[in-house]
Amino acid sequence: MTPSPLSWLPLPCSPDRAEDELASGSDDQALDPVLPAALHRGSDAGEAAAAWVRELAGRQCEEEHARALGRVAEAITWASSREIIPGSEGLLAEELRYTLAADVVLGASHTTGTLPELHAGERAALVTACALAAALPSCVLGDLERELTVLAEVACAAEAGRLATAAGDARALPVPRQRTLGQEHGDPLDCLAYRRVAESAAAAFAAALHYQGGRDEEACA
């Protein structure tokens, strides 16, 4: 994935710009107290998703992959806050749209020759989070409050990604070798328990033979 030229953008922040635009818009919009809350909800959801992507970036051994994912986190934060401008055309900046494309899962593979270190399930969550973030600015063209609520599920995508991360980390742990009950050099208590289990099994078998009328001493042994 070619690095996106986001370096010229200021650091993302809360959707104050969107609220300013809202206040300077039509009287109906300015009097609606629900919209600022929706704007902040979208911004918070985007920041939650970006925080997870930054965790993915911090896990990368390849610096190029780390930087690529860092740009993705920045783009998610920006798209979910400063790009949501009521009264605008609802178009996402080209640089952000490129950064949030599906090939985000390839990281900087064109220069490193490797893929980012992502667990199974993280890729799908990453693409979903990016797609939802990229769609956030367009909600100003419709029912902004309702559509922002739906698109704020970018945070849910990040939570699914965290679950995939936890599952992947667990799978990577070494599997401890289970001790065999009664093993030769095991715990003495294990040996006692093993003998007790063997004695109980032999007694049960002998009782079964008795009630069946059996007299097979070899089978009992």
mmCIF file of C-alpha atoms in Angstrom:
data_model
loop_
_atom_site.group_PDB
_atom_site.id
_atom_site.type_symbol
_atom_site.label_atom_id
_atom_site.label_comp_id
_atom_site.label_asym_id
_atom_site.label_seq_id
_atom_site.Cartn_x
_atom_site.Cartn_y
_atom_site.Cartn_z
ATOM 1 C CA MET A 1 0.000 0.000 0.000
ATOM 2 C CA THR A 2 1.526 3.320 -1.052
ATOM 3 C CA PRO A 3 1.882 5.657 1.930
ATOM 4 C CA SER A 4 -0.850 8.275 2.015
ATOM 5 C CA PRO A 5 0.312 11.913 2.060
ATOM 6 C CA LEU A 6 -1.317 12.766 5.381
ATOM 7 C CA SER A 7 1.664 14.537 6.861
ATOM 8 C CA TRP A 8 0.290 17.935 5.853
ATOM 9 C CA LEU A 9 -2.878 17.429 7.866
ATOM 10 C CA PRO A 10 -3.079 18.858 11.410
ATOM 11 C CA LEU A 11 -3.622 16.433 14.234
ATOM 12 C CA PRO A 12 -7.204 15.151 14.450
ATOM 13 C CA CYS A 13 -9.293 16.535 17.272
ATOM 14 C CA SER A 14 -12.864 16.682 18.537
ATOM 15 C CA PRO A 15 -15.630 17.664 16.085
ATOM 16 C CA ASP A 16 -15.646 21.319 17.157
ATOM 17 C CA ARG A 17 -15.269 22.405 13.548
ATOM 18 C CA ALA A 18 -18.387 20.434 12.651
ATOM 19 C CA GLU A 19 -20.277 22.051 15.514
ATOM 20 C CA ASP A 20 -19.147 25.501 14.364
ATOM 21 C CA GLU A 21 -20.400 24.743 10.882
ATOM 22 C CA LEU A 22 -23.630 23.472 12.400
ATOM 23 C CA ALA A 23 -24.132 26.654 14.384
ATOM 24 C CA SER A 24 -23.545 28.816 11.312
ATOM 25 C CA GLY A 25 -25.941 26.781 9.180
ATOM 26 C CA SER A 26 -29.720 26.902 8.962
ATOM 27 C CA ASP A 27 -31.840 27.853 11.963
ATOM 28 C CA ASP A 28 -33.361 24.373 12.086
ATOM 29 C CA GLN A 29 -29.949 22.766 12.345
ATOM 30 C CA ALA A 30 -28.673 25.264 14.883
ATOM 31 C CA LEU A 31 -31.665 24.623 17.155
ATOM 32 C CA ASP A 32 -31.333 20.840 17.074
ATOM 33 C CA PRO A 33 -29.533 19.801 20.294
ATOM 34 C CA VAL A 34 -29.288 16.171 19.186
ATOM 35 C CA LEU A 35 -26.748 16.742 16.419
ATOM 36 C CA PRO A 36 -23.773 17.845 18.573
ATOM 37 C CA ALA A 37 -24.240 14.741 20.728
ATOM 38 C CA ALA A 38 -24.301 12.588 17.603
ATOM 39 C CA LEU A 39 -21.145 14.267 16.312
ATOM 40 C CA HIS A 40 -19.323 13.520 19.531
ATOM 41 C CA ARG A 41 -20.613 9.939 19.499
ATOM 42 C CA GLY A 42 -19.150 9.431 16.046
ATOM 43 C CA SER A 43 -15.885 11.037 17.100
ATOM 44 C CA ASP A 44 -15.581 8.861 20.207
ATOM 45 C CA ALA A 45 -16.305 5.718 18.175
ATOM 46 C CA GLY A 46 -13.647 6.661 15.650
ATOM 47 C CA GLU A 47 -11.082 7.292 18.353
ATOM 48 C CA ALA A 48 -11.845 3.896 19.928
ATOM 49 C CA ALA A 49 -11.230 2.208 16.576
ATOM 50 C CA ALA A 50 -8.072 4.233 16.001
ATOM 51 C CA ALA A 51 -6.728 3.213 19.410
ATOM 52 C CA TRP A 52 -6.999 -0.460 18.429
ATOM 53 C CA VAL A 53 -5.278 0.177 15.092
ATOM 54 C CA ARG A 54 -2.442 1.904 16.948
ATOM 55 C CA GLU A 55 -2.079 -1.247 19.039
ATOM 56 C CA LEU A 56 -1.729 -3.236 15.811
ATOM 57 C CA ALA A 57 0.893 -0.766 14.636
ATOM 58 C CA GLY A 58 2.829 -1.132 17.873
ATOM 59 C CA ARG A 59 2.980 -4.899 17.402
ATOM 60 C CA GLN A 60 4.709 -4.755 14.017
ATOM 61 C CA CYS A 61 8.337 -5.793 13.704
ATOM 62 C CA GLU A 62 8.646 -3.995 10.357
ATOM 63 C CA GLU A 63 8.800 -0.236 10.871
ATOM 64 C CA GLU A 64 7.157 0.372 7.481
ATOM 65 C CA HIS A 65 4.098 -1.629 8.510
ATOM 66 C CA ALA A 66 3.945 0.220 11.805
ATOM 67 C CA ARG A 67 3.982 3.584 10.036
ATOM 68 C CA ALA A 68 1.334 2.473 7.525
ATOM 69 C CA LEU A 69 -1.030 1.372 10.285
ATOM 70 C CA GLY A 70 -0.281 4.553 12.188
ATOM 71 C CA ARG A 71 -1.498 6.540 9.183
ATOM 72 C CA VAL A 72 -4.638 4.421 9.109
ATOM 73 C CA ALA A 73 -5.340 5.222 12.769
ATOM 74 C CA GLU A 74 -4.875 8.928 12.046
ATOM 75 C CA ALA A 75 -7.211 8.702 9.048
ATOM 76 C CA ILE A 76 -9.939 6.962 11.080
ATOM 77 C CA THR A 77 -9.772 9.660 13.750
ATOM 78 C CA TRP A 78 -9.866 12.428 11.167
ATOM 79 C CA ALA A 79 -12.712 10.913 9.116
ATOM 80 C CA SER A 80 -14.863 10.397 12.209
ATOM 81 C CA SER A 81 -14.442 13.956 13.474
ATOM 82 C CA ARG A 82 -13.124 16.812 11.340
ATOM 83 C CA GLU A 83 -14.556 15.462 8.076
ATOM 84 C CA ILE A 84 -18.159 15.387 9.318
ATOM 85 C CA ILE A 85 -19.298 18.900 8.411
ATOM 86 C CA PRO A 86 -23.056 19.552 8.327
ATOM 87 C CA GLY A 87 -23.970 21.462 5.181
ATOM 88 C CA SER A 88 -20.972 20.160 3.249
ATOM 89 C CA GLU A 89 -20.996 17.825 0.245
ATOM 90 C CA GLY A 90 -20.170 14.867 2.484
ATOM 91 C CA LEU A 91 -17.109 13.856 0.461
ATOM 92 C CA LEU A 92 -14.088 12.299 2.107
ATOM 93 C CA ALA A 93 -10.736 13.860 1.221
ATOM 94 C CA GLU A 94 -8.915 11.845 -1.429
ATOM 95 C CA GLU A 95 -5.915 11.156 0.828
ATOM 96 C CA LEU A 96 -8.139 9.791 3.561
ATOM 97 C CA ARG A 97 -10.187 7.721 1.114
ATOM 98 C CA TYR A 98 -7.004 6.138 -0.228
ATOM 99 C CA THR A 99 -5.620 5.414 3.232
ATOM 100 C CA LEU A 100 -8.875 3.767 4.346
ATOM 101 C CA ALA A 101 -9.134 1.505 1.283
ATOM 102 C CA ALA A 102 -9.361 -2.264 1.723
ATOM 103 C CA ASP A 103 -5.693 -2.783 0.917
ATOM 104 C CA VAL A 104 -4.964 -1.449 4.394
ATOM 105 C CA VAL A 105 -4.401 -5.095 5.372
ATOM 106 C CA LEU A 106 -1.366 -5.195 3.054
ATOM 107 C CA GLY A 107 0.428 -2.475 4.973
ATOM 108 C CA ALA A 108 3.719 -1.562 3.275
ATOM 109 C CA SER A 109 4.111 -4.950 1.589
ATOM 110 C CA HIS A 110 5.175 -3.331 -1.694
ATOM 111 C CA THR A 111 8.393 -2.139 -0.033
ATOM 112 C CA THR A 112 8.964 -4.754 2.660
ATOM 113 C CA GLY A 113 8.029 -7.870 0.702
ATOM 114 C CA THR A 114 6.155 -9.061 3.787
ATOM 115 C CA LEU A 115 2.645 -8.690 5.181
ATOM 116 C CA PRO A 116 1.748 -7.014 8.458
ATOM 117 C CA GLU A 117 1.589 -9.320 11.455
ATOM 118 C CA LEU A 118 -2.155 -9.738 11.866
ATOM 119 C CA HIS A 119 -4.046 -12.594 13.510
ATOM 120 C CA ALA A 120 -6.942 -14.404 11.849
ATOM 121 C CA GLY A 121 -10.013 -12.208 12.249
ATOM 122 C CA GLU A 122 -8.066 -8.970 12.646
ATOM 123 C CA ARG A 123 -7.952 -8.312 8.903
ATOM 124 C CA ALA A 124 -11.734 -8.436 8.506
ATOM 125 C CA ALA A 125 -12.224 -6.203 11.539
ATOM 126 C CA LEU A 126 -9.631 -3.739 10.233
ATOM 127 C CA VAL A 127 -11.263 -3.466 6.807
ATOM 128 C CA THR A 128 -14.706 -3.075 8.413
ATOM 129 C CA ALA A 129 -13.502 -0.311 10.720
ATOM 130 C CA CYS A 130 -11.916 1.535 7.793
ATOM 131 C CA ALA A 131 -15.022 1.189 5.603
ATOM 132 C CA LEU A 132 -17.309 2.532 8.333
ATOM 133 C CA ALA A 133 -14.948 5.405 9.052
ATOM 134 C CA ALA A 134 -14.770 6.289 5.357
ATOM 135 C CA ALA A 135 -18.582 6.392 5.180
ATOM 136 C CA LEU A 136 -19.005 8.703 8.188
ATOM 137 C CA PRO A 137 -18.661 12.042 6.332
ATOM 138 C CA SER A 138 -21.463 11.122 3.908
ATOM 139 C CA CYS A 139 -24.034 10.986 6.707
ATOM 140 C CA VAL A 140 -24.381 14.785 6.505
ATOM 141 C CA LEU A 141 -26.327 14.255 3.262
ATOM 142 C CA GLY A 142 -29.106 12.336 4.993
ATOM 143 C CA ASP A 143 -30.446 11.867 8.519
ATOM 144 C CA LEU A 144 -27.199 12.811 10.219
ATOM 145 C CA GLU A 145 -28.165 11.789 13.759
ATOM 146 C CA ARG A 146 -29.569 8.390 12.798
ATOM 147 C CA GLU A 147 -26.870 7.568 10.279
ATOM 148 C CA LEU A 148 -24.086 8.623 12.636
ATOM 149 C CA THR A 149 -25.504 6.258 15.239
ATOM 150 C CA VAL A 150 -25.325 3.377 12.766
ATOM 151 C CA LEU A 151 -21.889 4.237 11.407
ATOM 152 C CA ALA A 152 -20.560 4.677 14.943
ATOM 153 C CA GLU A 153 -20.464 0.885 14.968
ATOM 154 C CA VAL A 154 -16.895 1.434 13.820
ATOM 155 C CA ALA A 155 -16.216 0.997 17.541
ATOM 156 C CA CYS A 156 -17.927 -2.423 17.427
ATOM 157 C CA ALA A 157 -15.641 -3.435 14.562
ATOM 158 C CA ALA A 158 -12.667 -2.457 16.698
ATOM 159 C CA GLU A 159 -14.030 -4.479 19.612
ATOM 160 C CA ALA A 160 -14.363 -7.511 17.339
ATOM 161 C CA GLY A 161 -10.781 -6.881 16.326
ATOM 162 C CA ARG A 162 -9.686 -6.849 19.953
ATOM 163 C CA LEU A 163 -11.370 -10.218 20.485
ATOM 164 C CA ALA A 164 -9.513 -11.572 17.454
ATOM 165 C CA THR A 165 -6.306 -10.134 18.896
ATOM 166 C CA ALA A 166 -6.889 -11.831 22.235
ATOM 167 C CA ALA A 167 -7.695 -15.140 20.538
ATOM 168 C CA GLY A 168 -4.578 -14.905 18.378
ATOM 169 C CA ASP A 169 -2.386 -14.124 21.361
ATOM 170 C CA ALA A 170 -3.837 -17.104 23.220
ATOM 171 C CA ARG A 171 -3.177 -19.434 20.288
ATOM 172 C CA ALA A 172 0.427 -18.246 20.179
ATOM 173 C CA LEU A 173 1.096 -19.269 23.776
ATOM 174 C CA PRO A 174 3.098 -22.493 24.255
ATOM 175 C CA VAL A 175 0.919 -25.433 25.200
ATOM 176 C CA PRO A 176 2.005 -26.806 28.597
ATOM 177 C CA ARG A 177 2.669 -30.536 28.603
ATOM 178 C CA GLN A 178 0.086 -32.344 30.664
ATOM 179 C CA ARG A 179 1.395 -34.605 33.382
ATOM 180 C CA THR A 180 0.357 -38.237 33.148
ATOM 181 C CA LEU A 181 -1.228 -39.615 36.298
ATOM 182 C CA GLY A 182 1.165 -42.054 37.925
ATOM 183 C CA GLN A 183 4.105 -41.266 35.662
ATOM 184 C CA GLU A 184 7.391 -42.742 36.787
ATOM 185 C CA HIS A 185 8.968 -39.585 38.175
ATOM 186 C CA GLY A 186 5.792 -37.702 38.949
ATOM 187 C CA ASP A 187 4.318 -36.335 42.120
ATOM 188 C CA PRO A 188 4.112 -39.081 44.837
ATOM 189 C CA LEU A 189 0.522 -38.047 45.434
ATOM 190 C CA ASP A 190 -0.165 -38.707 41.768
ATOM 191 C CA CYS A 191 1.229 -42.244 42.193
ATOM 192 C CA LEU A 192 -1.024 -42.877 45.190
ATOM 193 C CA ALA A 193 -4.000 -41.558 43.276
ATOM 194 C CA TYR A 194 -3.120 -43.741 40.313
ATOM 195 C CA ARG A 195 -2.995 -46.870 42.491
ATOM 196 C CA ARG A 196 -6.299 -45.967 44.089
ATOM 197 C CA VAL A 197 -7.921 -45.544 40.673
ATOM 198 C CA ALA A 198 -6.487 -48.898 39.513
ATOM 199 C CA GLU A 199 -7.737 -50.671 42.651
ATOM 200 C CA SER A 200 -11.218 -49.153 42.234
ATOM 201 C CA ALA A 201 -11.336 -50.208 38.596
ATOM 202 C CA ALA A 202 -10.249 -53.769 39.429
ATOM 203 C CA ALA A 203 -12.862 -54.053 42.196
ATOM 204 C CA ALA A 204 -15.601 -52.784 39.878
ATOM 205 C CA PHE A 205 -14.587 -55.266 37.193
ATOM 206 C CA ALA A 206 -14.551 -58.146 39.651
ATOM 207 C CA ALA A 207 -18.018 -57.169 40.903
ATOM 208 C CA ALA A 208 -19.320 -57.100 37.335
ATOM 209 C CA LEU A 209 -17.958 -60.574 36.652
ATOM 210 C CA HIS A 210 -19.544 -61.861 39.875
ATOM 211 C CA TYR A 211 -23.000 -60.603 38.981
ATOM 212 C CA GLN A 212 -22.626 -62.029 35.487
ATOM 213 C CA GLY A 213 -21.663 -65.410 36.890
ATOM 214 C CA GLY A 214 -18.169 -65.234 35.458
ATOM 215 C CA ARG A 215 -15.175 -67.102 36.862
ATOM 216 C CA ASP A 216 -12.453 -65.865 34.520
ATOM 217 C CA GLU A 217 -9.485 -65.352 36.844
ATOM 218 C CA GLU A 218 -7.264 -64.336 33.933
ATOM 219 C CA ALA A 219 -9.688 -61.563 32.948
ATOM 220 C CA CYS A 220 -9.781 -60.374 36.545
ATOM 221 C CA ALA A 221 -5.976 -60.189 36.615
#
